[in-house]
Amino acid sequence: MVSQSPDTKSSPQSPIRAPSAVPLDDTVLPFEVAPLDLRGRLTRLGPLLDDILTKHDYPAPVGKLLGEAIVLTTLLATSLKFEGRFLLQTQTDGPVSFLIVDFQAPDRLRAYARFDRARLKDGLTSGALLGKGHLAMTIDRGPTMSRYQGLVALDGGSLEDAAHEYFLRSEQIPTRVRLAVGEEWREGGEHRWRAGGMLVQFLPKAPERARQADLHPGDAPEGTAPHVVAEDDAWVEGKSLASTVEDIELIDPDLSGERLLYRLFHERGVRVFAPLPLKAQCSCSRDAVSAMLKSFAPKDRAEMVKDGKVVVTCEFCSSVYEFTPHEAGAEEGAA
């Protein structure tokens, strides 16, 4: 699901400059570490994330989990060269039973979480909040194209774990993902959400260098030795460097993405490409809601009338749309 090459081509004569000290929020920064055959993306989210999460006033654990899902979506979706939508969804038996992040190419994001407040407890990990179920990643290129969907089982692990499992089983690309979400408190009690994430992949020209051990077949005779493949030295070094990044570095509002990448990979040399801007923007509208209402049977529309009107609230952005029974095709008393 991740492109084999950055969006921006560069020549060996590309100028070398000092990393920018100016942090850029709500962007995805593609990069490469050529000596280690690494390609990656670094996401930094500020106002965009705060806008999405504060519209619903999520409890902190739910906001953090949904923030992680949003970051993971940006790392995956912006790597695809397509027109359409990328949807990341979870359906599980945990306190947070449903998550959805909707990315509309090239830059629009919206997200929503459904949870049981009574089951929320202090200290629950993201894996415990999710519980057991599945994560689905869907690429929808429009009505004339086939949809692609990848599924990953969730069994008490985190979204990072699920991403690693997906790339191991479906893409077979050596990959490491880091996700971090935090709350920023400023003087006067001002509260803001921040998030960051990084995806690093090993993409050598010789595919045999990226070979990984075969997955356990599940029905092998007892005592069968597991298949083992020695990891390439470049990938061992690359994933070790990536693993040193700390949560606070990923969300630090005063640390630019370029400086962070330089901090991690400067000994080998890191090249960054043009940042990809993101924005929080829902696709709902009065016309779209009206069309949705008309898709229901007349009896169902009539049952929606309360206090002489039909009220629809967008689950994503909390926008409220009011219609008269006539506008909604839901005349009171309709059979």
Short mmCIF file of C-alpha atoms in Angstrom, two decimals:
data_model
loop_
_atom_site.label_atom_id
_atom_site.label_comp_id
_atom_site.label_asym_id
_atom_site.label_seq_id
_atom_site.Cartn_x
_atom_site.Cartn_y
_atom_site.Cartn_z
CA MET A 1 0.00 0.00 0.00
CA VAL A 2 3.02 2.26 0.24
CA SER A 3 4.64 3.65 -2.88
CA GLN A 4 8.04 2.30 -3.79
CA SER A 5 9.34 5.82 -4.36
CA PRO A 6 8.75 9.31 -2.98
CA ASP A 7 6.31 11.61 -4.75
CA THR A 8 9.08 14.03 -5.65
CA LYS A 9 12.01 13.02 -7.80
CA SER A 10 15.44 14.41 -7.02
CA SER A 11 18.80 14.21 -8.67
CA PRO A 12 22.15 13.32 -7.11
CA GLN A 13 23.03 17.02 -7.45
CA SER A 14 20.16 18.15 -5.20
CA PRO A 15 21.45 20.89 -2.87
CA ILE A 16 22.24 20.07 0.72
CA ARG A 17 20.92 22.47 3.34
CA ALA A 18 20.45 22.66 7.06
CA PRO A 19 17.15 21.20 8.35
CA SER A 20 14.41 23.76 8.80
CA ALA A 21 13.81 24.90 12.36
CA VAL A 22 10.24 25.94 11.58
CA PRO A 23 7.70 23.31 12.64
CA LEU A 24 4.90 22.59 10.16
CA ASP A 25 1.72 21.15 11.64
CA ASP A 26 -0.94 19.23 9.74
CA THR A 27 1.49 17.89 7.17
CA VAL A 28 3.05 14.62 6.07
CA LEU A 29 6.76 14.84 5.25
CA PRO A 30 8.11 12.14 2.87
CA PHE A 31 11.78 11.23 3.30
CA GLU A 32 14.42 8.73 2.31
CA VAL A 33 17.67 7.42 3.76
CA ALA A 34 19.31 6.19 0.57
CA PRO A 35 22.37 4.45 2.11
CA LEU A 36 20.00 2.21 4.09
CA ASP A 37 17.37 1.83 1.33
CA LEU A 38 14.76 3.37 3.60
CA ARG A 39 11.65 5.25 2.55
CA GLY A 40 9.35 6.86 5.04
CA ARG A 41 6.78 9.44 6.07
CA LEU A 42 6.56 11.67 9.10
CA THR A 43 3.20 13.08 10.20
CA ARG A 44 2.75 16.07 12.52
CA LEU A 45 -0.79 17.08 13.51
CA GLY A 46 -1.95 20.09 15.52
CA PRO A 47 -5.02 22.24 14.74
CA LEU A 48 -6.45 19.59 12.42
CA LEU A 49 -6.47 16.96 15.16
CA ASP A 50 -7.72 19.39 17.78
CA ASP A 51 -10.60 20.40 15.52
CA ILE A 52 -11.72 16.80 14.92
CA LEU A 53 -11.47 15.65 18.54
CA THR A 54 -12.93 18.69 20.29
CA LYS A 55 -16.09 18.61 18.15
CA HIS A 56 -17.12 15.56 20.19
CA ASP A 57 -15.40 16.29 23.50
CA TYR A 58 -14.11 12.72 23.65
CA PRO A 59 -12.82 11.35 26.96
CA ALA A 60 -9.02 11.47 26.92
CA PRO A 61 -8.44 7.72 26.30
CA VAL A 62 -10.91 7.71 23.38
CA GLY A 63 -9.43 10.89 21.91
CA LYS A 64 -5.94 9.42 22.12
CA LEU A 65 -7.00 6.21 20.39
CA LEU A 66 -8.88 8.01 17.62
CA GLY A 67 -5.88 10.31 17.23
CA GLU A 68 -3.65 7.28 16.67
CA ALA A 69 -6.06 6.02 14.01
CA ILE A 70 -5.96 9.41 12.29
CA VAL A 71 -2.16 9.46 12.28
CA LEU A 72 -1.97 5.91 10.92
CA THR A 73 -4.42 6.85 8.16
CA THR A 74 -2.30 9.83 7.09
CA LEU A 75 0.83 7.68 6.91
CA LEU A 76 -0.91 5.08 4.74
CA ALA A 77 -3.27 7.14 2.59
CA THR A 78 -0.82 9.85 1.52
CA SER A 79 1.51 7.14 0.22
CA LEU A 80 -1.05 6.13 -2.39
CA LYS A 81 -1.29 7.76 -5.79
CA PHE A 82 -5.02 7.68 -6.36
CA GLU A 83 -8.16 9.73 -6.58
CA GLY A 84 -10.86 8.67 -4.21
CA ARG A 85 -11.11 7.66 -0.57
CA PHE A 86 -9.13 5.69 1.95
CA LEU A 87 -11.14 4.40 4.91
CA LEU A 88 -9.67 2.95 8.10
CA GLN A 89 -12.26 1.26 10.34
CA THR A 90 -12.25 -0.93 13.42
CA GLN A 91 -15.13 -3.01 14.72
CA THR A 92 -14.43 -4.67 18.04
CA ASP A 93 -15.94 -5.83 21.34
CA GLY A 94 -13.97 -3.37 23.46
CA PRO A 95 -15.08 -0.14 25.16
CA VAL A 96 -14.34 1.67 21.88
CA SER A 97 -16.41 -0.54 19.60
CA PHE A 98 -16.08 1.43 16.38
CA LEU A 99 -13.55 3.81 14.84
CA ILE A 100 -13.60 5.30 11.36
CA VAL A 101 -11.19 7.66 9.65
CA ASP A 102 -12.19 8.89 6.19
CA PHE A 103 -9.43 10.34 3.99
CA GLN A 104 -10.55 12.02 0.77
CA ALA A 105 -7.61 12.46 -1.62
CA PRO A 106 -5.58 14.54 -1.72
CA ASP A 107 -5.87 16.15 1.72
CA ARG A 108 -9.28 15.99 3.47
CA LEU A 109 -9.77 14.13 6.75
CA ARG A 110 -12.68 13.38 9.03
CA ALA A 111 -13.05 10.83 11.83
CA TYR A 112 -15.45 9.47 14.44
CA ALA A 113 -15.41 7.04 17.40
CA ARG A 114 -18.24 5.16 19.09
CA PHE A 115 -17.65 4.11 22.69
CA ASP A 116 -19.32 2.90 25.88
CA ARG A 117 -18.56 5.46 28.57
CA ALA A 118 -19.53 3.04 31.34
CA ARG A 119 -16.76 0.63 30.29
CA LEU A 120 -14.00 3.21 30.26
CA LYS A 121 -11.53 2.78 33.10
CA ASP A 122 -8.30 4.50 34.07
CA GLY A 123 -5.14 2.91 32.76
CA LEU A 124 -6.61 1.02 29.81
CA THR A 125 -4.14 0.55 26.96
CA SER A 126 -5.16 1.19 23.37
CA GLY A 127 -5.31 -2.57 22.87
CA ALA A 128 -7.67 -2.96 25.84
CA LEU A 129 -9.85 -0.13 24.56
CA LEU A 130 -10.18 -1.87 21.21
CA GLY A 131 -10.54 -5.44 22.42
CA LYS A 132 -11.08 -8.19 19.86
CA GLY A 133 -12.36 -7.69 16.34
CA HIS A 134 -10.83 -6.47 13.12
CA LEU A 135 -9.31 -3.49 11.40
CA ALA A 136 -10.28 -2.84 7.78
CA MET A 137 -8.47 -0.58 5.33
CA THR A 138 -10.46 0.22 2.19
CA ILE A 139 -9.41 2.03 -0.97
CA ASP A 140 -12.39 3.35 -2.93
CA ARG A 141 -11.48 4.82 -6.31
CA GLY A 142 -15.07 5.59 -7.30
CA PRO A 143 -18.08 3.78 -8.79
CA THR A 144 -16.26 2.68 -11.95
CA MET A 145 -13.36 1.01 -10.13
CA SER A 146 -13.16 -2.05 -7.90
CA ARG A 147 -12.66 -1.46 -4.20
CA TYR A 148 -9.67 -2.90 -2.39
CA GLN A 149 -9.91 -3.95 1.24
CA GLY A 150 -7.29 -5.32 3.61
CA LEU A 151 -8.30 -6.89 6.93
CA VAL A 152 -6.25 -7.39 10.08
CA ALA A 153 -7.44 -9.26 13.16
CA LEU A 154 -7.37 -7.31 16.42
CA ASP A 155 -6.79 -9.39 19.53
CA GLY A 156 -5.92 -6.96 22.28
CA GLY A 157 -2.98 -5.36 20.48
CA SER A 158 -2.41 -1.73 19.53
CA LEU A 159 -2.89 -0.03 16.18
CA GLU A 160 0.89 -0.08 15.74
CA ASP A 161 0.79 -3.86 16.18
CA ALA A 162 -2.03 -4.13 13.64
CA ALA A 163 -0.09 -2.07 11.09
CA HIS A 164 2.98 -4.28 11.48
CA GLU A 165 0.82 -7.40 11.09
CA TYR A 166 -0.75 -6.01 7.93
CA PHE A 167 2.56 -5.26 6.23
CA LEU A 168 3.97 -8.62 7.30
CA ARG A 169 1.06 -10.66 5.96
CA SER A 170 -0.31 -8.60 3.06
CA GLU A 171 2.45 -6.40 1.67
CA GLN A 172 5.49 -8.38 2.87
CA ILE A 173 7.48 -5.18 3.18
CA PRO A 174 9.73 -4.77 6.25
CA THR A 175 8.00 -1.88 8.02
CA ARG A 176 8.05 -0.05 11.34
CA VAL A 177 5.32 2.34 12.48
CA ARG A 178 5.32 4.74 15.42
CA LEU A 179 2.23 6.61 16.62
CA ALA A 180 1.99 9.21 19.38
CA VAL A 181 -0.87 11.40 20.64
CA GLY A 182 -0.79 13.84 23.54
CA GLU A 183 -2.65 16.66 25.22
CA GLU A 184 -0.98 20.07 25.43
CA TRP A 185 -1.95 22.32 28.32
CA ARG A 186 -0.97 25.99 28.26
CA GLU A 187 -1.23 28.88 30.68
CA GLY A 188 -4.80 29.82 31.43
CA GLY A 189 -6.01 26.23 31.08
CA GLU A 190 -5.92 26.18 27.27
CA HIS A 191 -6.06 22.61 26.03
CA ARG A 192 -4.98 21.32 22.62
CA TRP A 193 -4.48 17.91 21.08
CA ARG A 194 -1.28 17.06 19.20
CA ALA A 195 -0.09 13.95 17.41
CA GLY A 196 2.74 12.60 15.34
CA GLY A 197 3.78 9.42 13.65
CA MET A 198 6.42 7.84 11.49
CA LEU A 199 6.42 5.01 8.98
CA VAL A 200 9.74 3.56 7.81
CA GLN A 201 10.11 0.84 5.18
CA PHE A 202 13.01 -1.15 3.77
CA LEU A 203 12.78 -1.02 -0.03
CA PRO A 204 16.03 -2.24 -1.61
CA LYS A 205 16.36 -2.62 -5.36
CA ALA A 206 17.17 -6.32 -4.93
CA PRO A 207 13.93 -7.83 -3.56
CA GLU A 208 15.70 -10.82 -2.01
CA ARG A 209 17.31 -8.43 0.51
CA ALA A 210 13.86 -7.63 1.91
CA ARG A 211 12.80 -11.26 2.22
CA GLN A 212 11.18 -12.19 5.51
CA ALA A 213 10.59 -15.51 7.22
CA ASP A 214 7.60 -17.52 6.01
CA LEU A 215 4.51 -17.25 8.17
CA HIS A 216 3.79 -20.24 10.40
CA PRO A 217 1.33 -22.46 8.47
CA GLY A 218 -0.55 -23.41 11.63
CA ASP A 219 -0.75 -27.13 10.78
CA ALA A 220 2.93 -28.04 10.75
CA PRO A 221 3.86 -31.22 12.64
CA GLU A 222 4.88 -30.73 16.25
CA GLY A 223 8.56 -29.98 16.58
CA THR A 224 8.91 -28.42 13.12
CA ALA A 225 11.57 -25.73 13.25
CA PRO A 226 10.30 -22.25 12.33
CA HIS A 227 11.54 -20.73 9.11
CA VAL A 228 14.28 -18.20 9.80
CA VAL A 229 15.72 -15.57 7.45
CA ALA A 230 18.56 -13.35 8.57
CA GLU A 231 17.58 -9.68 8.33
CA ASP A 232 19.61 -7.42 6.08
CA ASP A 233 22.13 -5.33 8.01
CA ALA A 234 20.75 -2.11 6.51
CA TRP A 235 17.25 -2.90 7.79
CA VAL A 236 18.56 -3.89 11.21
CA GLU A 237 20.25 -0.50 11.45
CA GLY A 238 17.33 1.41 9.99
CA LYS A 239 14.64 -0.03 12.25
CA SER A 240 16.94 0.36 15.25
CA LEU A 241 17.35 4.07 14.51
CA ALA A 242 13.61 4.49 13.97
CA SER A 243 12.85 2.75 17.26
CA THR A 244 14.79 5.39 19.20
CA VAL A 245 12.24 8.12 18.44
CA GLU A 246 10.26 9.06 21.53
CA ASP A 247 6.62 10.09 21.80
CA ILE A 248 7.54 13.57 22.98
CA GLU A 249 9.70 14.08 19.88
CA LEU A 250 6.84 13.12 17.58
CA ILE A 251 4.43 15.64 19.14
CA ASP A 252 6.83 18.41 20.25
CA PRO A 253 5.39 21.69 18.82
CA ASP A 254 8.84 23.30 18.90
CA LEU A 255 10.69 20.54 17.03
CA SER A 256 10.37 20.62 13.26
CA GLY A 257 9.92 17.40 11.34
CA GLU A 258 13.13 18.06 9.41
CA ARG A 259 15.15 18.48 12.60
CA LEU A 260 13.67 15.30 14.02
CA LEU A 261 14.62 13.30 10.92
CA TYR A 262 18.10 14.82 10.97
CA ARG A 263 18.41 13.87 14.63
CA LEU A 264 17.56 10.25 13.79
CA PHE A 265 19.37 9.67 10.50
CA HIS A 266 22.05 12.38 10.04
CA GLU A 267 24.96 9.95 10.19
CA ARG A 268 23.68 8.18 7.07
CA GLY A 269 22.18 11.23 5.39
CA VAL A 270 18.46 11.86 5.10
CA ARG A 271 16.66 13.58 2.22
CA VAL A 272 13.25 15.17 2.64
CA PHE A 273 10.68 15.99 -0.02
CA ALA A 274 7.88 18.53 -0.30
CA PRO A 275 5.47 18.30 2.67
CA LEU A 276 1.92 17.23 1.95
CA PRO A 277 -0.66 19.50 3.65
CA LEU A 278 -3.74 18.10 5.37
CA LYS A 279 -7.01 19.65 6.53
CA ALA A 280 -10.02 18.65 8.60
CA GLN A 281 -13.03 18.93 6.34
CA CYS A 282 -16.27 16.95 6.47
CA SER A 283 -18.03 16.02 3.26
CA CYS A 284 -21.53 16.39 4.68
CA SER A 285 -23.93 19.01 3.30
CA ARG A 286 -27.62 19.81 3.42
CA ASP A 287 -28.08 18.42 -0.10
CA ALA A 288 -26.27 15.18 0.80
CA VAL A 289 -28.35 14.71 3.95
CA SER A 290 -31.55 15.43 2.01
CA ALA A 291 -30.62 12.79 -0.57
CA MET A 292 -29.90 10.34 2.25
CA LEU A 293 -33.32 10.95 3.79
CA LYS A 294 -35.04 10.32 0.48
CA SER A 295 -33.40 6.90 0.30
CA PHE A 296 -35.54 5.74 3.25
CA ALA A 297 -39.05 4.31 2.87
CA PRO A 298 -41.89 6.82 3.44
CA LYS A 299 -42.91 5.07 6.67
CA ASP A 300 -39.38 5.33 8.06
CA ARG A 301 -39.20 9.01 7.17
CA ALA A 302 -42.51 9.65 8.91
CA GLU A 303 -41.14 8.05 12.08
CA MET A 304 -38.21 10.49 12.04
CA VAL A 305 -40.49 13.48 12.61
CA LYS A 306 -40.10 14.82 16.15
CA ASP A 307 -41.71 18.06 17.35
CA GLY A 308 -42.73 18.90 13.81
CA LYS A 309 -39.30 18.54 12.20
CA VAL A 310 -36.64 16.08 11.12
CA VAL A 311 -33.23 16.68 12.69
CA VAL A 312 -30.07 14.94 11.46
CA THR A 313 -26.70 15.32 13.18
CA CYS A 314 -23.51 14.40 11.30
CA GLU A 315 -21.58 11.84 13.33
CA PHE A 316 -18.28 13.13 11.98
CA CYS A 317 -18.45 16.90 12.47
CA SER A 318 -21.55 17.30 14.68
CA SER A 319 -23.22 19.64 12.16
CA VAL A 320 -27.00 19.73 12.67
CA TYR A 321 -29.43 19.80 9.72
CA GLU A 322 -33.13 20.54 10.26
CA PHE A 323 -35.88 19.81 7.73
CA THR A 324 -39.61 20.33 7.73
CA PRO A 325 -41.60 17.10 7.20
CA HIS A 326 -42.38 18.32 3.68
CA GLU A 327 -38.68 18.96 2.86
CA ALA A 328 -37.77 15.50 4.14
CA GLY A 329 -40.69 13.80 2.37
CA ALA A 330 -41.85 12.75 5.81
CA GLU A 331 -45.27 14.30 6.31
CA GLU A 332 -46.48 13.60 9.84
CA GLY A 333 -49.04 10.87 9.92
CA ALA A 334 -47.82 9.32 6.64
CA ALA A 335 -48.57 5.65 6.45
#
